Amino acid sequence: MQVIDQAIPAVKLVIPKRHGDARGWFSETYRADILAAYGVEDHFIQDNQSFSAQQGTVRGLHFQRHPFAQAKLIRVLAGAILDVAVDLRRDSPTYGRHVAARLDAANGHQLYVPIGFGHGFCTLEPDTMVAYKVAGGVYSPEHDGNLLWNDPDLGIDWPVSEAEAQLSAKDKVAPRFADLPTLF
C-alpha cells in the first residue's frame, strides 16, 4: 500500500496494492498499521455508501461541526469520481485551498480527508458507487454543514457546468466560503 501526501499534506492519496491472476485480483483496502505510519491514526466508526445513477451528480461540499466532526477514507466501487477536499481549518496555511483527485473502480485509489475539511465529489460516469469509512463522530443532522460546491472563491475545476450538475436541494442553496463562520 502506498500513501502519498497531496498538495495539502494532511490529505493523503492511498493506493492499495492489487495481487492479480487469471481469476481477477485481491487487495487489502484498509490497514490501520500502514496508515498510522503516515499519520492517519483515526478510529473508523461508520461506513457509508452512495449510488449515483447519472454522470455529473455532485455531492457536497459537506462537513460536520464539532463534536461530530468527521474524517473520511473514500473509494469508488463502480464508476469514477472527481473527489475534492477543501481546507476549512481557519489557522491552517492552506485555509480555503483544495485538493482534487480522480478515484475510480479500475485504479482502486482512495482519498483520506481529515477532520477540518469540506468534502464532495462529482461523478464522471453513470452508475457510480462510492464507499467511505468515517472517523470522529457519527452522522448528526444538527451538526451537518455544507459549502457551495462551485463557489468561484474556491477555484475548483469541476468537470460539470452548473446547468448540467445534478444537485440535492440542500447543495443548491449552500453558503459561500466567505460566509462561513470559523468551524475548525
Short mmCIF file of N, CA and C in Angstrom, two decimals:
data_model
loop_
_atom_site.label_atom_id
_atom_site.label_comp_id
_atom_site.label_asym_id
_atom_site.label_seq_id
_atom_site.Cartn_x
_atom_site.Cartn_y
_atom_site.Cartn_z
N MET A 1 0.85 -1.17 0.00
CA MET A 1 0.00 0.00 0.00
C MET A 1 0.90 1.24 0.00
N GLN A 2 0.62 2.15 -0.92
CA GLN A 2 1.32 3.42 -0.94
C GLN A 2 0.42 4.48 -0.31
N VAL A 3 1.03 5.42 0.41
CA VAL A 3 0.31 6.56 0.98
C VAL A 3 1.08 7.80 0.57
N ILE A 4 0.43 8.69 -0.18
CA ILE A 4 1.10 9.84 -0.77
C ILE A 4 0.44 11.13 -0.30
N ASP A 5 1.26 12.01 0.32
CA ASP A 5 0.76 13.34 0.69
C ASP A 5 0.32 14.08 -0.57
N GLN A 6 -0.76 14.86 -0.44
CA GLN A 6 -1.23 15.68 -1.54
C GLN A 6 -0.73 17.11 -1.37
N ALA A 7 -1.17 18.03 -2.21
CA ALA A 7 -0.74 19.42 -2.14
C ALA A 7 -1.01 20.01 -0.75
N ILE A 8 -2.05 19.55 -0.12
CA ILE A 8 -2.30 19.83 1.30
C ILE A 8 -1.92 18.54 2.02
N PRO A 9 -0.77 18.51 2.70
CA PRO A 9 -0.22 17.24 3.21
C PRO A 9 -1.12 16.45 4.15
N ALA A 10 -2.09 17.08 4.82
CA ALA A 10 -3.00 16.34 5.69
C ALA A 10 -3.90 15.41 4.90
N VAL A 11 -4.11 15.70 3.61
CA VAL A 11 -4.90 14.87 2.72
C VAL A 11 -3.95 13.87 2.06
N LYS A 12 -4.35 12.60 2.03
CA LYS A 12 -3.48 11.53 1.53
C LYS A 12 -4.16 10.75 0.41
N LEU A 13 -3.40 10.46 -0.63
CA LEU A 13 -3.84 9.51 -1.64
C LEU A 13 -3.36 8.14 -1.20
N VAL A 14 -4.27 7.19 -1.10
CA VAL A 14 -3.95 5.83 -0.65
C VAL A 14 -4.11 4.90 -1.84
N ILE A 15 -3.03 4.19 -2.16
CA ILE A 15 -3.04 3.30 -3.32
C ILE A 15 -2.80 1.87 -2.84
N PRO A 16 -3.86 1.10 -2.65
CA PRO A 16 -3.69 -0.30 -2.23
C PRO A 16 -3.07 -1.12 -3.35
N LYS A 17 -2.24 -2.06 -2.98
CA LYS A 17 -1.62 -2.97 -3.95
C LYS A 17 -2.64 -4.04 -4.34
N ARG A 18 -2.68 -4.34 -5.62
CA ARG A 18 -3.55 -5.40 -6.11
C ARG A 18 -2.70 -6.59 -6.53
N HIS A 19 -3.13 -7.77 -6.09
CA HIS A 19 -2.48 -9.02 -6.45
C HIS A 19 -3.41 -9.75 -7.41
N GLY A 20 -2.98 -9.91 -8.66
CA GLY A 20 -3.88 -10.46 -9.66
C GLY A 20 -3.37 -11.71 -10.33
N ASP A 21 -4.31 -12.43 -10.89
CA ASP A 21 -4.01 -13.59 -11.73
C ASP A 21 -5.16 -13.71 -12.73
N ALA A 22 -5.26 -14.84 -13.41
CA ALA A 22 -6.27 -15.04 -14.44
C ALA A 22 -7.70 -14.91 -13.90
N ARG A 23 -7.88 -15.11 -12.59
CA ARG A 23 -9.22 -15.04 -11.99
C ARG A 23 -9.66 -13.61 -11.71
N GLY A 24 -8.71 -12.69 -11.57
CA GLY A 24 -9.02 -11.32 -11.18
C GLY A 24 -7.94 -10.80 -10.24
N TRP A 25 -8.33 -10.12 -9.17
CA TRP A 25 -7.35 -9.59 -8.24
C TRP A 25 -7.88 -9.57 -6.81
N PHE A 26 -6.95 -9.41 -5.86
CA PHE A 26 -7.25 -9.26 -4.43
C PHE A 26 -6.49 -8.04 -3.94
N SER A 27 -7.10 -7.30 -3.00
CA SER A 27 -6.45 -6.10 -2.47
C SER A 27 -6.87 -5.88 -1.03
N GLU A 28 -5.90 -5.51 -0.19
CA GLU A 28 -6.22 -5.01 1.16
C GLU A 28 -6.55 -3.54 0.99
N THR A 29 -7.78 -3.15 1.28
CA THR A 29 -8.19 -1.77 1.07
C THR A 29 -8.00 -0.90 2.30
N TYR A 30 -7.73 -1.52 3.44
CA TYR A 30 -7.53 -0.74 4.67
C TYR A 30 -6.56 -1.49 5.57
N ARG A 31 -5.52 -0.80 6.04
CA ARG A 31 -4.57 -1.35 7.01
C ARG A 31 -4.25 -0.24 8.00
N ALA A 32 -4.76 -0.35 9.21
CA ALA A 32 -4.55 0.67 10.23
C ALA A 32 -3.07 0.90 10.51
N ASP A 33 -2.27 -0.16 10.55
CA ASP A 33 -0.86 -0.01 10.88
C ASP A 33 -0.09 0.77 9.80
N ILE A 34 -0.39 0.49 8.54
CA ILE A 34 0.29 1.22 7.46
C ILE A 34 -0.13 2.68 7.44
N LEU A 35 -1.42 2.93 7.56
CA LEU A 35 -1.89 4.33 7.56
C LEU A 35 -1.33 5.08 8.76
N ALA A 36 -1.24 4.43 9.92
CA ALA A 36 -0.69 5.09 11.12
C ALA A 36 0.75 5.52 10.90
N ALA A 37 1.51 4.76 10.13
CA ALA A 37 2.89 5.12 9.84
C ALA A 37 2.98 6.43 9.04
N TYR A 38 1.88 6.82 8.40
CA TYR A 38 1.81 8.06 7.64
C TYR A 38 0.97 9.12 8.35
N GLY A 39 0.70 8.92 9.63
CA GLY A 39 0.00 9.92 10.43
C GLY A 39 -1.51 9.80 10.45
N VAL A 40 -2.07 8.79 9.81
CA VAL A 40 -3.52 8.58 9.81
C VAL A 40 -3.83 7.57 10.90
N GLU A 41 -4.24 8.08 12.06
CA GLU A 41 -4.47 7.19 13.21
C GLU A 41 -5.93 7.21 13.65
N ASP A 42 -6.82 7.57 12.74
CA ASP A 42 -8.23 7.65 13.07
C ASP A 42 -8.81 6.28 13.40
N HIS A 43 -9.78 6.30 14.30
CA HIS A 43 -10.56 5.10 14.62
C HIS A 43 -11.86 5.20 13.82
N PHE A 44 -11.97 4.42 12.76
CA PHE A 44 -13.15 4.49 11.90
C PHE A 44 -14.32 3.80 12.58
N ILE A 45 -15.48 4.50 12.60
CA ILE A 45 -16.63 4.04 13.37
C ILE A 45 -17.89 3.82 12.54
N GLN A 46 -17.84 4.23 11.27
CA GLN A 46 -19.04 4.15 10.45
C GLN A 46 -18.62 3.96 9.00
N ASP A 47 -19.35 3.14 8.25
CA ASP A 47 -19.13 3.00 6.81
C ASP A 47 -20.37 3.51 6.09
N ASN A 48 -20.15 4.30 5.04
CA ASN A 48 -21.24 4.84 4.24
C ASN A 48 -21.05 4.44 2.79
N GLN A 49 -22.15 4.41 2.03
CA GLN A 49 -22.10 4.08 0.62
C GLN A 49 -23.15 4.90 -0.11
N SER A 50 -22.79 5.41 -1.29
CA SER A 50 -23.76 6.15 -2.10
C SER A 50 -23.75 5.59 -3.52
N PHE A 51 -24.89 5.72 -4.17
CA PHE A 51 -25.02 5.34 -5.57
C PHE A 51 -25.57 6.55 -6.32
N SER A 52 -24.95 6.87 -7.43
CA SER A 52 -25.40 7.98 -8.27
C SER A 52 -25.66 7.45 -9.67
N ALA A 53 -26.89 7.52 -10.10
CA ALA A 53 -27.27 6.96 -11.40
C ALA A 53 -26.73 7.79 -12.56
N GLN A 54 -26.68 9.10 -12.39
CA GLN A 54 -26.31 9.96 -13.51
C GLN A 54 -24.89 10.48 -13.41
N GLN A 55 -24.21 10.54 -14.53
CA GLN A 55 -22.94 11.25 -14.63
C GLN A 55 -23.21 12.72 -14.35
N GLY A 56 -22.30 13.39 -13.66
CA GLY A 56 -22.49 14.80 -13.34
C GLY A 56 -23.23 15.03 -12.04
N THR A 57 -23.43 13.98 -11.25
CA THR A 57 -24.02 14.15 -9.93
C THR A 57 -22.96 14.72 -9.00
N VAL A 58 -23.30 15.81 -8.34
CA VAL A 58 -22.39 16.44 -7.38
C VAL A 58 -22.96 16.24 -5.99
N ARG A 59 -22.13 15.72 -5.09
CA ARG A 59 -22.50 15.55 -3.69
C ARG A 59 -21.48 16.33 -2.87
N GLY A 60 -21.94 17.40 -2.26
CA GLY A 60 -21.02 18.21 -1.45
C GLY A 60 -21.10 19.66 -1.85
N LEU A 61 -20.32 20.36 -1.20
CA LEU A 61 -19.21 20.08 -0.28
C LEU A 61 -19.75 20.01 1.14
N HIS A 62 -19.56 18.89 1.81
CA HIS A 62 -20.17 18.63 3.11
C HIS A 62 -19.12 18.53 4.23
N PHE A 63 -19.57 18.81 5.45
CA PHE A 63 -18.75 18.65 6.65
C PHE A 63 -19.68 18.52 7.84
N GLN A 64 -19.13 18.09 8.96
CA GLN A 64 -19.86 18.08 10.23
C GLN A 64 -19.07 18.90 11.24
N ARG A 65 -19.78 19.71 12.01
CA ARG A 65 -19.15 20.53 13.04
C ARG A 65 -18.89 19.68 14.29
N HIS A 66 -17.95 20.17 15.11
CA HIS A 66 -17.66 19.53 16.39
C HIS A 66 -18.91 19.51 17.26
N PRO A 67 -19.14 18.55 18.08
CA PRO A 67 -18.26 17.43 18.43
C PRO A 67 -18.44 16.21 17.53
N PHE A 68 -19.12 16.36 16.40
CA PHE A 68 -19.37 15.24 15.48
C PHE A 68 -18.57 15.37 14.18
N ALA A 69 -17.50 16.16 14.20
CA ALA A 69 -16.67 16.34 13.01
C ALA A 69 -16.14 14.98 12.54
N GLN A 70 -15.96 14.87 11.22
CA GLN A 70 -15.62 13.58 10.64
C GLN A 70 -14.39 13.63 9.74
N ALA A 71 -13.60 12.58 9.79
CA ALA A 71 -12.57 12.28 8.80
C ALA A 71 -13.15 11.18 7.91
N LYS A 72 -12.67 11.10 6.65
CA LYS A 72 -13.22 10.11 5.72
C LYS A 72 -12.10 9.46 4.92
N LEU A 73 -12.31 8.19 4.59
CA LEU A 73 -11.45 7.46 3.66
C LEU A 73 -12.37 6.98 2.54
N ILE A 74 -12.23 7.60 1.36
CA ILE A 74 -13.17 7.44 0.26
C ILE A 74 -12.60 6.53 -0.82
N ARG A 75 -13.46 5.64 -1.36
CA ARG A 75 -13.07 4.83 -2.50
C ARG A 75 -14.28 4.59 -3.39
N VAL A 76 -14.02 4.22 -4.63
CA VAL A 76 -15.08 4.01 -5.62
C VAL A 76 -15.19 2.52 -5.90
N LEU A 77 -16.41 2.00 -5.80
CA LEU A 77 -16.67 0.59 -6.05
C LEU A 77 -17.09 0.33 -7.49
N ALA A 78 -17.72 1.33 -8.13
CA ALA A 78 -18.13 1.23 -9.53
C ALA A 78 -18.14 2.64 -10.10
N GLY A 79 -17.64 2.80 -11.31
CA GLY A 79 -17.62 4.11 -11.94
C GLY A 79 -16.40 4.93 -11.57
N ALA A 80 -16.57 6.26 -11.55
CA ALA A 80 -15.45 7.16 -11.30
C ALA A 80 -15.96 8.50 -10.77
N ILE A 81 -15.11 9.17 -9.97
CA ILE A 81 -15.45 10.48 -9.43
C ILE A 81 -14.24 11.40 -9.48
N LEU A 82 -14.52 12.70 -9.46
CA LEU A 82 -13.52 13.69 -9.08
C LEU A 82 -13.83 13.99 -7.62
N ASP A 83 -12.90 13.66 -6.74
CA ASP A 83 -13.08 13.82 -5.30
C ASP A 83 -12.36 15.08 -4.86
N VAL A 84 -13.01 15.89 -4.03
CA VAL A 84 -12.48 17.20 -3.65
C VAL A 84 -12.54 17.37 -2.14
N ALA A 85 -11.45 17.90 -1.57
CA ALA A 85 -11.37 18.25 -0.15
C ALA A 85 -10.94 19.71 -0.03
N VAL A 86 -11.71 20.52 0.72
CA VAL A 86 -11.43 21.94 0.91
C VAL A 86 -11.04 22.16 2.37
N ASP A 87 -9.90 22.80 2.59
CA ASP A 87 -9.39 23.06 3.94
C ASP A 87 -10.22 24.16 4.62
N LEU A 88 -10.90 23.79 5.69
CA LEU A 88 -11.74 24.73 6.47
C LEU A 88 -11.13 25.03 7.82
N ARG A 89 -9.88 24.67 8.03
CA ARG A 89 -9.19 24.91 9.30
C ARG A 89 -8.66 26.35 9.29
N ARG A 90 -9.31 27.22 10.03
CA ARG A 90 -9.03 28.66 9.98
C ARG A 90 -7.55 28.99 10.20
N ASP A 91 -6.85 28.30 11.08
CA ASP A 91 -5.44 28.62 11.37
C ASP A 91 -4.46 27.89 10.44
N SER A 92 -4.96 27.18 9.46
CA SER A 92 -4.10 26.43 8.55
C SER A 92 -3.50 27.35 7.48
N PRO A 93 -2.24 27.12 7.10
CA PRO A 93 -1.67 27.90 6.00
C PRO A 93 -2.33 27.60 4.65
N THR A 94 -3.09 26.50 4.57
CA THR A 94 -3.78 26.16 3.33
C THR A 94 -5.30 26.39 3.44
N TYR A 95 -5.70 27.22 4.41
CA TYR A 95 -7.13 27.54 4.60
C TYR A 95 -7.73 28.04 3.29
N GLY A 96 -8.84 27.43 2.89
CA GLY A 96 -9.54 27.84 1.68
C GLY A 96 -9.03 27.19 0.41
N ARG A 97 -7.92 26.47 0.50
CA ARG A 97 -7.40 25.78 -0.68
C ARG A 97 -8.01 24.38 -0.75
N HIS A 98 -7.87 23.75 -1.89
CA HIS A 98 -8.47 22.42 -2.06
C HIS A 98 -7.50 21.47 -2.74
N VAL A 99 -7.83 20.19 -2.62
CA VAL A 99 -7.15 19.09 -3.29
C VAL A 99 -8.23 18.34 -4.06
N ALA A 100 -7.89 17.93 -5.28
CA ALA A 100 -8.82 17.14 -6.09
C ALA A 100 -8.08 15.93 -6.64
N ALA A 101 -8.76 14.78 -6.66
CA ALA A 101 -8.16 13.55 -7.19
C ALA A 101 -9.23 12.73 -7.89
N ARG A 102 -8.83 12.12 -9.00
CA ARG A 102 -9.73 11.18 -9.67
C ARG A 102 -9.62 9.84 -8.94
N LEU A 103 -10.76 9.31 -8.54
CA LEU A 103 -10.85 7.99 -7.95
C LEU A 103 -11.78 7.17 -8.83
N ASP A 104 -11.39 5.95 -9.11
CA ASP A 104 -12.29 5.10 -9.90
C ASP A 104 -12.12 3.64 -9.51
N ALA A 105 -13.10 2.86 -9.91
CA ALA A 105 -13.09 1.44 -9.56
C ALA A 105 -11.91 0.72 -10.21
N ALA A 106 -11.49 1.17 -11.37
CA ALA A 106 -10.40 0.49 -12.08
C ALA A 106 -9.06 0.68 -11.38
N ASN A 107 -8.78 1.90 -10.87
CA ASN A 107 -7.46 2.10 -10.25
C ASN A 107 -7.45 1.78 -8.76
N GLY A 108 -8.59 1.77 -8.11
CA GLY A 108 -8.67 1.41 -6.70
C GLY A 108 -8.09 2.43 -5.73
N HIS A 109 -7.72 3.60 -6.22
CA HIS A 109 -7.15 4.63 -5.34
C HIS A 109 -8.21 5.13 -4.36
N GLN A 110 -7.73 5.61 -3.20
CA GLN A 110 -8.61 6.15 -2.16
C GLN A 110 -8.09 7.52 -1.75
N LEU A 111 -8.95 8.34 -1.18
CA LEU A 111 -8.52 9.63 -0.66
C LEU A 111 -8.89 9.71 0.81
N TYR A 112 -7.89 10.05 1.63
CA TYR A 112 -8.11 10.29 3.05
C TYR A 112 -8.31 11.78 3.24
N VAL A 113 -9.44 12.16 3.85
CA VAL A 113 -9.79 13.55 4.12
C VAL A 113 -9.95 13.69 5.63
N PRO A 114 -9.05 14.45 6.28
CA PRO A 114 -9.11 14.56 7.74
C PRO A 114 -10.22 15.49 8.23
N ILE A 115 -10.43 15.48 9.52
CA ILE A 115 -11.35 16.44 10.15
C ILE A 115 -10.87 17.84 9.82
N GLY A 116 -11.82 18.73 9.58
CA GLY A 116 -11.49 20.12 9.28
C GLY A 116 -11.57 20.46 7.81
N PHE A 117 -12.09 19.53 7.02
CA PHE A 117 -12.20 19.74 5.58
C PHE A 117 -13.65 19.58 5.13
N GLY A 118 -14.03 20.36 4.12
CA GLY A 118 -15.27 20.11 3.40
C GLY A 118 -14.97 19.07 2.35
N HIS A 119 -15.91 18.19 2.09
CA HIS A 119 -15.68 17.09 1.14
C HIS A 119 -16.84 17.00 0.16
N GLY A 120 -16.49 16.72 -1.08
CA GLY A 120 -17.52 16.49 -2.09
C GLY A 120 -16.94 15.79 -3.29
N PHE A 121 -17.84 15.35 -4.18
CA PHE A 121 -17.37 14.72 -5.41
C PHE A 121 -18.37 14.91 -6.53
N CYS A 122 -17.88 14.72 -7.74
CA CYS A 122 -18.72 14.74 -8.94
C CYS A 122 -18.51 13.42 -9.66
N THR A 123 -19.60 12.77 -10.05
CA THR A 123 -19.48 11.51 -10.77
C THR A 123 -19.05 11.77 -12.21
N LEU A 124 -18.10 10.98 -12.67
CA LEU A 124 -17.56 11.09 -14.02
C LEU A 124 -18.17 10.07 -14.97
N GLU A 125 -18.89 9.12 -14.40
CA GLU A 125 -19.54 8.06 -15.17
C GLU A 125 -20.91 7.80 -14.58
N PRO A 126 -21.85 7.29 -15.38
CA PRO A 126 -23.13 6.89 -14.80
C PRO A 126 -22.95 5.66 -13.90
N ASP A 127 -23.92 5.43 -13.05
CA ASP A 127 -23.95 4.25 -12.17
C ASP A 127 -22.69 4.14 -11.33
N THR A 128 -22.36 5.23 -10.65
CA THR A 128 -21.16 5.27 -9.82
C THR A 128 -21.53 4.99 -8.37
N MET A 129 -20.75 4.10 -7.74
CA MET A 129 -20.96 3.73 -6.35
C MET A 129 -19.71 4.09 -5.55
N VAL A 130 -19.92 4.84 -4.47
CA VAL A 130 -18.82 5.32 -3.62
C VAL A 130 -19.03 4.76 -2.22
N ALA A 131 -17.93 4.32 -1.61
CA ALA A 131 -17.95 3.84 -0.23
C ALA A 131 -16.91 4.61 0.55
N TYR A 132 -17.23 4.93 1.79
CA TYR A 132 -16.22 5.60 2.60
C TYR A 132 -16.38 5.26 4.07
N LYS A 133 -15.21 5.18 4.70
CA LYS A 133 -15.12 4.95 6.13
C LYS A 133 -15.15 6.32 6.81
N VAL A 134 -15.76 6.39 7.98
CA VAL A 134 -15.88 7.64 8.72
C VAL A 134 -15.27 7.47 10.11
N ALA A 135 -14.46 8.45 10.49
CA ALA A 135 -13.89 8.51 11.84
C ALA A 135 -14.35 9.80 12.49
N GLY A 136 -14.25 9.86 13.80
CA GLY A 136 -14.69 11.05 14.53
C GLY A 136 -16.07 10.81 15.08
N GLY A 137 -17.04 11.52 14.56
CA GLY A 137 -18.42 11.38 15.04
C GLY A 137 -19.31 10.71 14.02
N VAL A 138 -20.37 10.09 14.52
CA VAL A 138 -21.38 9.53 13.62
C VAL A 138 -22.17 10.70 13.03
N TYR A 139 -22.94 10.41 12.00
CA TYR A 139 -23.73 11.47 11.36
C TYR A 139 -24.70 12.10 12.37
N SER A 140 -24.71 13.42 12.39
CA SER A 140 -25.61 14.18 13.26
C SER A 140 -26.24 15.30 12.44
N PRO A 141 -27.55 15.22 12.17
CA PRO A 141 -28.19 16.27 11.37
C PRO A 141 -28.00 17.68 11.94
N GLU A 142 -27.94 17.79 13.27
CA GLU A 142 -27.78 19.10 13.90
C GLU A 142 -26.39 19.69 13.69
N HIS A 143 -25.42 18.86 13.34
CA HIS A 143 -24.04 19.31 13.15
C HIS A 143 -23.61 19.26 11.68
N ASP A 144 -24.55 18.95 10.82
CA ASP A 144 -24.29 18.84 9.39
C ASP A 144 -24.14 20.23 8.78
N GLY A 145 -23.18 20.40 7.91
CA GLY A 145 -22.99 21.67 7.22
C GLY A 145 -22.55 21.44 5.79
N ASN A 146 -22.68 22.50 4.99
CA ASN A 146 -22.21 22.40 3.62
C ASN A 146 -21.74 23.75 3.12
N LEU A 147 -21.11 23.70 1.98
CA LEU A 147 -20.46 24.83 1.36
C LEU A 147 -20.79 24.77 -0.12
N LEU A 148 -21.03 25.92 -0.75
CA LEU A 148 -21.41 25.96 -2.16
C LEU A 148 -20.35 25.28 -3.02
N TRP A 149 -20.75 24.24 -3.71
CA TRP A 149 -19.83 23.38 -4.47
C TRP A 149 -19.04 24.15 -5.52
N ASN A 150 -19.67 25.14 -6.16
CA ASN A 150 -19.00 25.85 -7.25
C ASN A 150 -18.69 27.31 -6.91
N ASP A 151 -18.48 27.59 -5.64
CA ASP A 151 -18.12 28.94 -5.21
C ASP A 151 -16.87 29.38 -5.97
N PRO A 152 -16.95 30.48 -6.72
CA PRO A 152 -15.78 30.90 -7.50
C PRO A 152 -14.57 31.24 -6.63
N ASP A 153 -14.78 31.59 -5.37
CA ASP A 153 -13.65 31.89 -4.48
C ASP A 153 -12.78 30.65 -4.23
N LEU A 154 -13.33 29.46 -4.41
CA LEU A 154 -12.58 28.23 -4.18
C LEU A 154 -11.76 27.80 -5.39
N GLY A 155 -12.20 28.18 -6.58
CA GLY A 155 -11.45 27.88 -7.79
C GLY A 155 -11.36 26.40 -8.14
N ILE A 156 -12.37 25.64 -7.80
CA ILE A 156 -12.38 24.20 -8.12
C ILE A 156 -12.77 24.02 -9.58
N ASP A 157 -11.99 23.25 -10.31
CA ASP A 157 -12.26 22.98 -11.72
C ASP A 157 -13.13 21.73 -11.83
N TRP A 158 -14.43 21.92 -11.64
CA TRP A 158 -15.36 20.80 -11.69
C TRP A 158 -15.55 20.34 -13.14
N PRO A 159 -15.77 19.06 -13.37
CA PRO A 159 -15.95 18.53 -14.73
C PRO A 159 -17.39 18.64 -15.24
N VAL A 160 -18.18 19.52 -14.62
CA VAL A 160 -19.58 19.68 -15.00
C VAL A 160 -19.96 21.14 -14.80
N SER A 161 -20.82 21.65 -15.67
CA SER A 161 -21.29 23.03 -15.53
C SER A 161 -22.40 23.09 -14.50
N GLU A 162 -22.70 24.30 -14.04
CA GLU A 162 -23.79 24.49 -13.08
C GLU A 162 -25.11 24.01 -13.67
N ALA A 163 -25.33 24.25 -14.95
CA ALA A 163 -26.58 23.84 -15.60
C ALA A 163 -26.70 22.32 -15.71
N GLU A 164 -25.59 21.62 -15.84
CA GLU A 164 -25.61 20.17 -16.02
C GLU A 164 -25.53 19.40 -14.71
N ALA A 165 -25.06 20.04 -13.65
CA ALA A 165 -24.84 19.34 -12.37
C ALA A 165 -26.15 18.85 -11.78
N GLN A 166 -26.13 17.62 -11.30
CA GLN A 166 -27.26 17.03 -10.59
C GLN A 166 -27.01 17.25 -9.11
N LEU A 167 -27.83 18.10 -8.46
CA LEU A 167 -27.60 18.52 -7.07
C LEU A 167 -28.82 18.25 -6.20
N SER A 168 -28.56 18.05 -4.91
CA SER A 168 -29.66 17.99 -3.95
C SER A 168 -30.17 19.41 -3.72
N ALA A 169 -31.37 19.52 -3.18
CA ALA A 169 -31.92 20.84 -2.86
C ALA A 169 -31.02 21.57 -1.87
N LYS A 170 -30.47 20.84 -0.90
CA LYS A 170 -29.58 21.42 0.12
C LYS A 170 -28.32 21.99 -0.51
N ASP A 171 -27.74 21.26 -1.46
CA ASP A 171 -26.49 21.70 -2.07
C ASP A 171 -26.69 22.89 -3.02
N LYS A 172 -27.89 23.05 -3.56
CA LYS A 172 -28.16 24.18 -4.45
C LYS A 172 -28.12 25.51 -3.71
N VAL A 173 -28.42 25.49 -2.43
CA VAL A 173 -28.50 26.75 -1.66
C VAL A 173 -27.45 26.83 -0.56
N ALA A 174 -26.38 26.10 -0.68
CA ALA A 174 -25.32 26.09 0.34
C ALA A 174 -24.66 27.47 0.41
N PRO A 175 -24.15 27.84 1.59
CA PRO A 175 -23.48 29.14 1.72
C PRO A 175 -22.14 29.19 0.99
N ARG A 176 -21.72 30.39 0.69
CA ARG A 176 -20.40 30.60 0.08
C ARG A 176 -19.33 30.52 1.16
N PHE A 177 -18.11 30.26 0.72
CA PHE A 177 -16.96 30.15 1.62
C PHE A 177 -16.81 31.41 2.48
N ALA A 178 -16.93 32.57 1.88
CA ALA A 178 -16.74 33.83 2.60
C ALA A 178 -17.78 34.04 3.71
N ASP A 179 -18.90 33.33 3.62
CA ASP A 179 -19.96 33.48 4.61
C ASP A 179 -19.92 32.44 5.73
N LEU A 180 -18.96 31.53 5.69
CA LEU A 180 -18.86 30.52 6.73
C LEU A 180 -18.27 31.12 8.00
N PRO A 181 -18.79 30.71 9.15
CA PRO A 181 -18.15 31.11 10.41
C PRO A 181 -16.89 30.27 10.63
N THR A 182 -16.12 30.57 11.64
CA THR A 182 -14.99 29.71 12.00
C THR A 182 -15.55 28.37 12.44
N LEU A 183 -15.12 27.31 11.78
CA LEU A 183 -15.65 25.97 12.05
C LEU A 183 -14.64 25.08 12.75
N PHE A 184 -13.39 25.18 12.34
CA PHE A 184 -12.36 24.27 12.85
C PHE A 184 -11.12 25.07 13.22
#
